[in-house]
Tab-separated table of C-alpha atoms and ligand atoms in Angstrom:
chain	number	residue	atom	x	y	z
A	168	MET	CA	1.587	21.493	6.435
A	169	HIS	CA	-1.653	19.592	7.338
A	170	ASN	CA	-2.347	19.792	11.097
A	171	ARG	CA	-4.501	17.090	12.377
A	172	SER	CA	-7.135	18.251	15.058
A	173	ASP	CA	-8.520	16.013	17.797
A	174	LEU	CA	-11.841	15.888	15.836
A	175	GLU	CA	-10.000	14.602	12.717
A	176	LYS	CA	-8.094	12.021	14.817
A	177	GLN	CA	-11.502	10.850	16.289
A	178	PHE	CA	-13.013	10.727	12.836
A	179	THR	CA	-10.055	8.604	11.644
A	180	ALA	CA	-10.276	6.063	14.445
A	181	ALA	CA	-14.136	5.826	14.158
A	182	LEU	CA	-14.090	5.266	10.469
A	183	LYS	CA	-11.324	2.759	10.661
A	184	SER	CA	-13.291	0.671	13.184
A	185	ILE	CA	-16.582	1.155	11.228
A	186	ALA	CA	-14.810	-0.204	8.096
A	187	ARG	CA	-13.934	-3.330	9.972
A	188	ARG	CA	-17.519	-4.204	10.789
A	189	PRO	CA	-18.523	-7.203	8.833
A	190	ASP	CA	-22.257	-6.378	9.027
A	191	LEU	CA	-21.757	-2.997	7.369
A	192	LYS	CA	-19.494	-4.354	4.663
A	193	SER	CA	-22.020	-7.101	3.733
A	194	TYR	CA	-24.802	-4.420	3.787
A	195	VAL	CA	-22.856	-2.454	1.243
A	196	GLU	CA	-21.962	-5.574	-0.830
A	197	GLN	CA	-25.788	-6.661	-0.887
A	198	THR	CA	-27.405	-3.348	-1.477
A	199	PRO	CA	-26.803	-2.678	-5.292
A	200	GLN	CA	-27.639	1.098	-5.207
A	201	LEU	CA	-25.373	1.860	-2.259
A	202	ASN	CA	-22.706	-0.462	-3.736
A	203	GLN	CA	-22.931	1.343	-7.140
A	204	ILE	CA	-22.722	4.794	-5.392
A	205	LEU	CA	-19.663	3.908	-3.286
A	206	ARG	CA	-18.000	2.389	-6.311
A	207	GLY	CA	-18.052	5.941	-7.776
A	208	ALA	CA	-16.120	7.200	-4.771
A	209	ALA	CA	-13.669	4.241	-4.755
A	210	ALA	CA	-12.719	4.891	-8.468
A	211	ARG	CA	-10.523	7.726	-7.113
A	212	TYR	CA	-8.295	5.260	-5.501
A	213	VAL	CA	-8.946	1.796	-7.006
A	214	THR	CA	-8.508	1.278	-10.756
A	215	GLY	CA	-11.456	-1.106	-11.064
A	216	GLU	CA	-12.587	-4.592	-10.196
A	217	ALA	CA	-10.758	-6.465	-12.928
A	218	ARG	CA	-7.188	-7.153	-13.437
A	219	GLN	CA	-7.417	-5.557	-16.909
A	220	ASP	CA	-8.319	-2.252	-15.075
A	221	GLY	CA	-5.124	-2.276	-13.086
A	222	VAL	CA	-2.910	-3.255	-15.967
A	223	GLU	CA	-4.406	-0.666	-18.164
A	224	ALA	CA	-3.862	2.120	-15.720
A	225	ALA	CA	-0.221	0.773	-15.026
A	226	SER	CA	0.495	0.837	-18.757
A	227	GLU	CA	-0.706	4.494	-18.965
A	228	LEU	CA	1.397	5.516	-16.155
A	229	SER	CA	4.357	3.593	-17.404
A	230	ALA	CA	4.059	5.329	-20.629
A	231	LYS	CA	4.265	8.609	-18.811
A	232	GLY	CA	7.482	7.543	-17.091
A	233	TYR	CA	6.303	6.129	-13.561
A	234	ALA	CA	7.204	2.824	-12.206
A	235	VAL	CA	4.168	0.988	-10.747
A	236	SER	CA	3.171	-1.380	-8.102
A	237	LEU	CA	-0.051	-3.566	-8.462
A	238	GLU	CA	-2.184	-4.957	-5.804
A	239	TYR	CA	-5.090	-7.334	-6.191
A	240	ILE	CA	-6.874	-6.148	-3.020
A	241	GLY	CA	-7.639	-8.600	-0.153
A	242	GLU	CA	-6.693	-9.578	3.363
A	243	ASN	CA	-7.529	-11.916	6.136
A	244	THR	CA	-8.741	-14.583	3.651
A	245	ALA	CA	-10.649	-17.149	5.734
A	246	ASP	CA	-10.598	-20.350	3.762
A	247	VAL	CA	-7.882	-22.333	1.808
A	248	ALA	CA	-9.774	-22.222	-1.519
A	249	LYS	CA	-9.915	-18.440	-1.570
A	250	CYS	CA	-6.278	-18.370	-0.616
A	251	GLU	CA	-5.602	-20.499	-3.656
A	252	ALA	CA	-7.768	-18.364	-5.869
A	253	ALA	CA	-5.826	-15.218	-4.675
A	254	VAL	CA	-2.546	-16.908	-5.646
A	255	THR	CA	-3.944	-17.904	-9.080
A	256	GLU	CA	-4.854	-14.304	-9.608
A	257	MET	CA	-1.513	-13.064	-8.528
A	258	LEU	CA	0.218	-15.481	-10.879
A	259	ALA	CA	-1.871	-14.106	-13.730
A	260	LEU	CA	-1.028	-10.683	-12.683
A	261	ILE	CA	2.673	-11.335	-12.702
A	262	HIS	CA	2.381	-13.026	-16.117
A	263	GLU	CA	0.475	-10.045	-17.594
A	264	ALA	CA	2.886	-7.493	-16.050
A	265	ARG	CA	5.664	-9.332	-17.874
A	266	GLN	CA	3.800	-9.516	-21.166
A	267	ASN	CA	3.153	-5.842	-20.964
A	268	GLU	CA	6.778	-5.092	-20.194
A	269	LEU	CA	5.773	-3.098	-17.095
A	270	SER	CA	8.458	-1.940	-14.689
A	271	ALA	CA	6.026	-3.463	-12.115
A	272	ARG	CA	6.150	-4.693	-8.548
A	273	VAL	CA	3.385	-6.852	-7.271
A	274	SER	CA	2.346	-6.047	-3.743
A	275	PHE	CA	0.068	-8.104	-1.286
A	276	ASP	CA	-0.831	-8.802	2.146
A	277	LEU	CA	0.379	-12.275	3.428
A	278	SER	CA	-2.920	-12.747	5.099
A	279	HIS	CA	-4.587	-12.745	1.619
A	280	ILE	CA	-2.572	-15.849	0.830
A	281	GLY	CA	-3.007	-17.828	3.995
A	282	LEU	CA	-1.362	-16.059	7.036
A	283	SER	CA	-4.746	-15.873	8.974
A	284	LEU	CA	-5.123	-19.642	8.623
A	285	ASP	CA	-1.773	-21.234	8.780
A	286	THR	CA	1.790	-19.705	8.619
A	287	GLU	CA	2.971	-22.884	6.544
A	288	LEU	CA	0.317	-22.170	3.889
A	289	ALA	CA	1.392	-18.485	3.667
A	290	TYR	CA	4.975	-19.486	3.327
A	291	SER	CA	4.506	-22.110	0.586
A	292	ASN	CA	2.140	-19.875	-1.368
A	293	LEU	CA	4.722	-16.978	-1.044
A	294	MET	CA	7.515	-19.386	-2.340
A	295	ASN	CA	5.442	-20.241	-5.325
A	296	LEU	CA	4.798	-16.572	-6.111
A	297	ALA	CA	8.360	-15.711	-5.641
A	298	GLU	CA	9.701	-18.363	-7.990
A	299	GLN	CA	7.345	-17.384	-10.710
A	300	ALA	CA	8.023	-13.608	-10.135
A	301	GLN	CA	11.831	-14.155	-10.308
A	302	LYS	CA	11.319	-15.994	-13.575
A	303	ALA	CA	9.271	-13.147	-14.937
A	304	GLY	CA	11.736	-10.458	-13.659
A	305	ILE	CA	9.037	-9.049	-11.418
A	306	GLU	CA	9.507	-7.857	-7.809
A	307	LEU	CA	7.129	-9.104	-5.106
A	308	PHE	CA	6.388	-6.928	-2.095
A	309	ILE	CA	4.928	-7.944	1.272
A	310	SER	CA	2.792	-5.340	2.897
A	311	MET	CA	2.821	-4.959	6.681
A	312	GLU	CA	-0.249	-5.622	8.527
A	313	GLU	CA	-1.368	-5.269	12.242
A	314	SER	CA	1.214	-5.484	14.854
A	315	SER	CA	-0.120	-8.800	16.007
A	316	LYS	CA	1.133	-10.344	12.753
A	317	THR	CA	4.590	-8.484	12.491
A	318	ASP	CA	6.692	-11.207	13.889
A	319	ARG	CA	5.306	-13.907	11.532
A	320	ILE	CA	5.474	-11.693	8.493
A	321	LEU	CA	9.131	-10.706	9.242
A	322	THR	CA	10.079	-14.383	9.725
A	323	ILE	CA	8.462	-15.511	6.452
A	324	PHE	CA	9.973	-12.578	4.634
A	325	GLU	CA	13.594	-13.368	5.825
A	326	GLN	CA	13.161	-17.097	4.935
A	327	VAL	CA	11.861	-16.499	1.437
A	328	ALA	CA	14.004	-13.387	0.610
A	329	SER	CA	17.250	-15.459	1.442
A	330	ILE	CA	16.276	-17.585	-1.583
A	331	TYR	CA	14.480	-15.163	-3.681
A	332	PRO	CA	16.034	-11.623	-3.514
A	333	ASN	CA	13.224	-10.162	-5.743
A	334	VAL	CA	11.043	-10.269	-2.536
A	335	GLY	CA	10.755	-7.009	-0.474
A	336	ILE	CA	9.110	-5.955	2.846
A	337	THR	CA	7.123	-3.006	4.056
A	338	LEU	CA	8.052	-1.563	7.467
A	339	GLN	CA	5.781	0.802	9.473
A	340	ALA	CA	7.488	3.803	10.968
A	341	HIS	CA	4.746	4.184	13.673
A	342	LEU	CA	5.655	0.960	15.479
A	343	LYS	CA	8.223	1.577	18.227
A	344	ARG	CA	9.771	-1.812	17.345
A	345	THR	CA	10.658	-0.915	13.688
A	346	PRO	CA	14.251	0.461	14.260
A	347	GLN	CA	15.208	-2.797	15.753
A	348	ASP	CA	13.397	-4.675	12.910
A	349	LEU	CA	15.263	-2.841	10.351
A	350	ALA	CA	18.660	-3.422	12.052
A	351	ALA	CA	17.809	-7.173	12.157
A	352	ILE	CA	17.355	-7.592	8.365
A	353	SER	CA	20.523	-9.405	7.580
A	354	SER	CA	21.263	-8.825	4.051
A	355	PRO	CA	20.760	-5.931	1.680
A	356	SER	CA	17.099	-6.035	0.616
A	357	ARG	CA	14.158	-4.111	-0.819
A	358	ILE	CA	12.406	-2.204	1.749
A	359	ARG	CA	9.339	0.202	1.647
A	360	ILE	CA	8.815	2.539	4.618
A	361	VAL	CA	5.371	3.701	5.342
A	362	LYS	CA	3.901	5.490	8.378
A	363	GLY	CA	1.453	2.798	9.145
A	364	ALA	CA	-2.277	2.487	8.425
A	365	TYR	CA	-3.609	0.432	11.325
A	366	GLN	CA	-5.012	1.447	14.758
A	367	GLU	CA	-2.469	0.429	17.304
A	368	SER	CA	-2.173	0.899	21.023
A	369	SER	CA	0.027	3.831	22.012
A	370	GLU	CA	2.102	1.143	24.019
A	371	TYR	CA	3.448	-0.089	20.744
A	372	SER	CA	3.119	2.849	18.326
A	373	LEU	CA	3.484	6.612	17.723
A	374	PRO	CA	0.510	8.702	16.583
A	375	ARG	CA	0.876	11.027	13.611
A	376	SER	CA	3.168	13.748	14.898
A	377	PRO	CA	6.465	15.569	14.353
A	378	ALA	CA	8.137	12.747	16.328
A	379	LEU	CA	6.757	10.178	13.963
A	380	ASN	CA	8.032	12.306	11.037
A	381	ASP	CA	11.472	12.337	12.527
A	382	ARG	CA	11.364	8.622	13.099
A	383	TYR	CA	10.374	8.196	9.413
A	384	VAL	CA	13.354	10.241	8.071
A	385	GLU	CA	15.913	8.397	10.428
A	386	LEU	CA	14.524	5.017	9.241
A	387	ALA	CA	14.858	5.918	5.613
A	388	GLN	CA	18.371	7.145	6.035
A	389	SER	CA	19.317	4.290	8.195
A	390	ALA	CA	17.938	1.812	5.557
A	391	LEU	CA	19.966	3.491	2.951
A	392	ARG	CA	23.031	3.448	4.932
A	393	GLN	CA	22.571	-0.387	5.422
A	394	GLY	CA	22.639	-0.768	1.653
A	395	HIS	CA	18.929	-1.506	1.128
A	396	ARG	CA	16.999	-0.403	-1.876
A	397	VAL	CA	14.408	1.841	-0.291
A	398	SER	CA	10.886	3.019	-1.262
A	399	ILE	CA	9.987	6.169	0.508
A	400	ALA	CA	6.271	5.534	0.478
A	401	THR	CA	4.565	8.644	1.888
A	402	HIS	CA	2.475	11.711	0.657
A	403	ASP	CA	3.912	13.710	3.438
A	404	GLU	CA	5.639	16.694	1.703
A	405	SER	CA	7.603	17.791	4.700
A	406	ILE	CA	9.167	14.309	4.994
A	407	ILE	CA	9.932	14.179	1.235
A	408	GLU	CA	11.507	17.779	1.308
A	409	GLN	CA	13.548	16.862	4.285
A	410	LEU	CA	14.956	13.754	2.747
A	411	LEU	CA	15.682	15.682	-0.471
A	412	ASN	CA	17.486	18.446	1.434
A	413	GLN	CA	19.548	15.662	3.177
A	414	GLY	CA	20.664	14.325	-0.239
A	415	VAL	CA	18.522	11.323	-0.612
A	416	GLY	CA	17.653	12.354	-4.277
A	417	SER	CA	21.082	11.581	-5.379
A	418	SER	CA	20.992	7.942	-4.027
A	419	SER	CA	20.317	5.369	-6.794
A	420	ASN	CA	18.905	3.150	-4.042
A	421	ALA	CA	16.046	5.482	-3.256
A	422	GLU	CA	12.724	5.948	-4.877
A	423	PHE	CA	9.489	7.641	-3.905
A	424	GLU	CA	6.202	5.715	-3.853
A	425	MET	CA	2.635	6.946	-3.591
A	426	LEU	CA	-0.900	5.645	-3.736
A	427	TYR	CA	-2.769	5.967	-6.888
A	428	GLY	CA	-5.190	9.032	-6.782
A	429	ILE	CA	-3.416	10.640	-3.786
A	430	ARG	CA	-1.370	13.745	-4.374
A	431	PRO	CA	-0.965	13.183	-8.164
A	432	ASP	CA	0.344	16.759	-8.292
A	433	LEU	CA	3.216	15.962	-5.866
A	434	SER	CA	4.081	12.771	-7.948
A	435	SER	CA	4.189	14.761	-11.153
A	436	LYS	CA	6.295	17.502	-9.398
A	437	LEU	CA	8.931	14.912	-8.235
A	438	LYS	CA	9.017	13.251	-11.629
A	439	ALA	CA	9.460	16.560	-13.396
A	440	ALA	CA	12.365	17.126	-11.025
A	441	GLY	CA	14.003	13.849	-12.267
A	442	HIS	CA	13.248	11.745	-9.214
A	443	PRO	CA	12.241	8.063	-9.642
A	444	ILE	CA	8.731	7.638	-8.514
A	445	ARG	CA	6.311	4.621	-8.272
A	446	ILE	CA	2.647	4.668	-8.133
A	447	TYR	CA	0.742	2.018	-6.248
A	448	LEU	CA	-2.386	0.923	-8.076
A	449	THR	CA	-4.977	-1.475	-6.751
A	450	TYR	CA	-7.820	-3.437	-8.256
A	451	GLY	CA	-10.289	-6.049	-7.185
A	452	HIS	CA	-13.712	-6.627	-5.549
A	453	GLU	CA	-12.570	-5.912	-2.026
A	454	TRP	CA	-12.335	-2.132	-2.561
A	455	TYR	CA	-14.582	-1.240	0.432
A	456	LEU	CA	-12.148	-1.413	3.187
A	457	TYR	CA	-9.418	0.225	0.987
A	458	LEU	CA	-11.745	3.167	0.256
A	459	CYS	CA	-12.535	3.663	4.025
A	460	HIS	CA	-8.820	3.779	4.811
A	461	ARG	CA	-8.127	6.345	2.290
A	462	ILE	CA	-11.031	8.584	3.576
A	463	ALA	CA	-10.123	7.932	7.251
A	464	GLU	CA	-6.498	8.881	6.831
A	465	TYR	CA	-7.480	12.238	5.384
A	466	PRO	CA	-10.983	13.288	6.408
A	467	PRO	CA	-11.404	16.058	3.683
A	468	ASN	CA	-11.594	13.055	1.224
A	469	LEU	CA	-15.144	12.584	2.504
A	470	PHE	CA	-16.155	15.681	0.636
A	471	GLN	CA	-14.424	14.489	-2.382
A	472	ALA	CA	-16.036	11.023	-2.032
A	473	VAL	CA	-19.517	12.678	-1.968
A	474	ILE	CA	-18.755	14.781	-5.112
A	475	ASP	CA	-17.380	11.644	-6.865
A	476	THR	CA	-20.581	9.610	-6.011
A	477	VAL	CA	-22.775	12.060	-7.902
A	478	SER	CA	-20.325	12.906	-10.812
A	479	HIS	CA	-21.793	11.713	-14.095
A	480	GLU	CA	-18.471	12.022	-15.845
A	481	GLY	CA	-16.675	9.353	-13.893
A	482	VAL	CA	-13.465	9.845	-12.035
A	483	LYS	CA	-10.251	9.218	-14.060
A	484	PRO	CA	-7.241	9.831	-11.678
A	485	VAL	CA	-4.812	8.532	-14.267
A	486	GLN	CA	-5.283	11.609	-16.198
A	487	SER	CA	-3.982	13.805	-13.363
A	488	TYR	CA	-0.628	12.396	-13.665
A	489	GLU	CA	1.695	14.359	-15.877
B	630	FDA	P1	-0.034	11.193	6.642
B	630	FDA	O1	-1.143	10.283	6.775
B	630	FDA	O2	0.463	11.924	7.839
B	630	FDA	O3	-0.401	12.333	5.501
B	630	FDA	C1	0.425	13.307	5.287
B	630	FDA	C2	-0.188	14.208	4.141
B	630	FDA	O4	-0.337	13.447	2.957
B	630	FDA	C3	-1.507	14.660	4.449
B	630	FDA	O5	-1.526	15.849	5.290
B	630	FDA	C4	-2.147	14.850	3.055
B	630	FDA	O6	-1.775	16.021	2.578
B	630	FDA	C5	-1.518	13.722	2.285
B	630	FDA	N1	-2.476	12.522	2.374
B	630	FDA	C6	-2.184	11.267	3.083
B	630	FDA	N2	-3.187	10.418	2.796
B	630	FDA	C7	-4.007	11.094	2.022
B	630	FDA	C8	-5.231	10.536	1.476
B	630	FDA	N3	-5.794	9.520	1.605
B	630	FDA	N4	-5.793	11.448	0.668
B	630	FDA	C9	-5.228	12.710	0.331
B	630	FDA	N5	-4.255	13.134	0.846
B	630	FDA	C10	-3.586	12.356	1.683
B	630	FDA	N6	0.320	0.927	5.529
B	630	FDA	C11	0.409	-0.173	6.210
B	630	FDA	O7	0.175	-0.176	7.391
B	630	FDA	N7	0.995	-1.296	5.576
B	630	FDA	C12	1.454	-1.331	4.251
B	630	FDA	O8	1.907	-2.312	3.844
B	630	FDA	C13	1.159	-0.139	3.543
B	630	FDA	N8	1.666	0.016	2.218
B	630	FDA	C14	1.549	1.303	1.688
B	630	FDA	C15	2.287	1.370	0.333
B	630	FDA	C16	2.415	2.632	-0.253
B	630	FDA	C17	3.140	2.686	-1.661
B	630	FDA	C18	1.993	3.726	0.558
B	630	FDA	C19	2.147	5.100	-0.093
B	630	FDA	C20	1.425	3.613	1.637
B	630	FDA	C21	1.166	2.382	2.322
B	630	FDA	N9	0.516	2.276	3.467
B	630	FDA	C22	0.626	1.097	4.164
B	630	FDA	C23	-0.380	3.355	4.110
B	630	FDA	C24	0.534	4.220	4.984
B	630	FDA	O9	0.877	3.577	6.227
B	630	FDA	C25	-0.187	5.447	5.325
B	630	FDA	O10	-1.301	5.111	5.989
B	630	FDA	C26	-0.451	6.309	4.243
B	630	FDA	O11	0.443	6.439	3.237
B	630	FDA	C27	-0.861	7.776	4.673
B	630	FDA	O12	0.307	8.330	5.299
B	630	FDA	P2	1.263	9.440	4.822
B	630	FDA	O13	2.661	8.871	4.900
B	630	FDA	O14	0.901	9.858	3.551
B	630	FDA	O15	1.183	10.521	5.970
């Protein structure tokens, strides 16, 4: 099992805060050579910049027997026109997922469609997406963001999911409040459980630790007992093994979900053993923060990123899925 040293934890915290510096992000965006180099590293985790890149990778994985999630990357959108543009892109994605007969779920941050500007705007954009997704037979999944947004995200989720049951929600096991949030979800819903990607104060959250893993397992079991459809979204093999040993594999309400490019060997192994598994694919221009998060949460990826930036063959993670 991967044991995180203090040095790794410091690296993770430093990279996550560097990733959020707008000056560095614009430097990367405005320096063509640097942008090109980092794009080579991002290709391990992001399918490309265009919708077509996401849909093509999703189709390849679907043909191999995986369910998929698709995300048009973006968050904290700061003006209304950009929120509307994101909604238009997501509607086109829903339409294409349907046309390609993908067993797809469209995932997104509510702050990409207005939450950072106005709760009403996020709500009405979500209602529009949920209606169109329901007509197309596609699931919509709300990601979970920083804890300062959790109350608003859960309120909007409850309101919209009571009308459109095709809408699901992500819960973060690292937040101390999450067992209560799970218990408060009134009717059987679609729930994704993740550890949590954001830097949070220890007052509100647990660090990566055996205690967090125990919390994760308890949450997954308790969500299944409550009758929810549950995505066990982790690459942590010890958690997956523990849940399988506890019989989760025989529940028709449980599936495993992993990020594209991360542990394709483990995804392939679970699929070969007959477990339902979903791969979470992303695309879009906003790949920089996403890349930093993937490196920060597993520092050895920095070495892989360096190799990928100088690789002339190009990175094709989709081929690693069996
Ligand atoms: P952990 O970080 O403890 O890693 C366990 C092991 O998994 C590592 O030892 C390593 O072997 C492997 N691993 C993990 N990350 C890796 C990486 N980047 N590269 C290579 N190996 C890696 N978060 C959030 O806050 N809000 C959200 O909405 C979502 N949504 C979401 C959807 C899906 C489908 C997934 C899988 C994850 C998310 N996340 C998320 C991210 C999540 O919170 C978490 O940061 C990552 O999944 C990493 O945590 P693990 O559970 O894998 O455990």
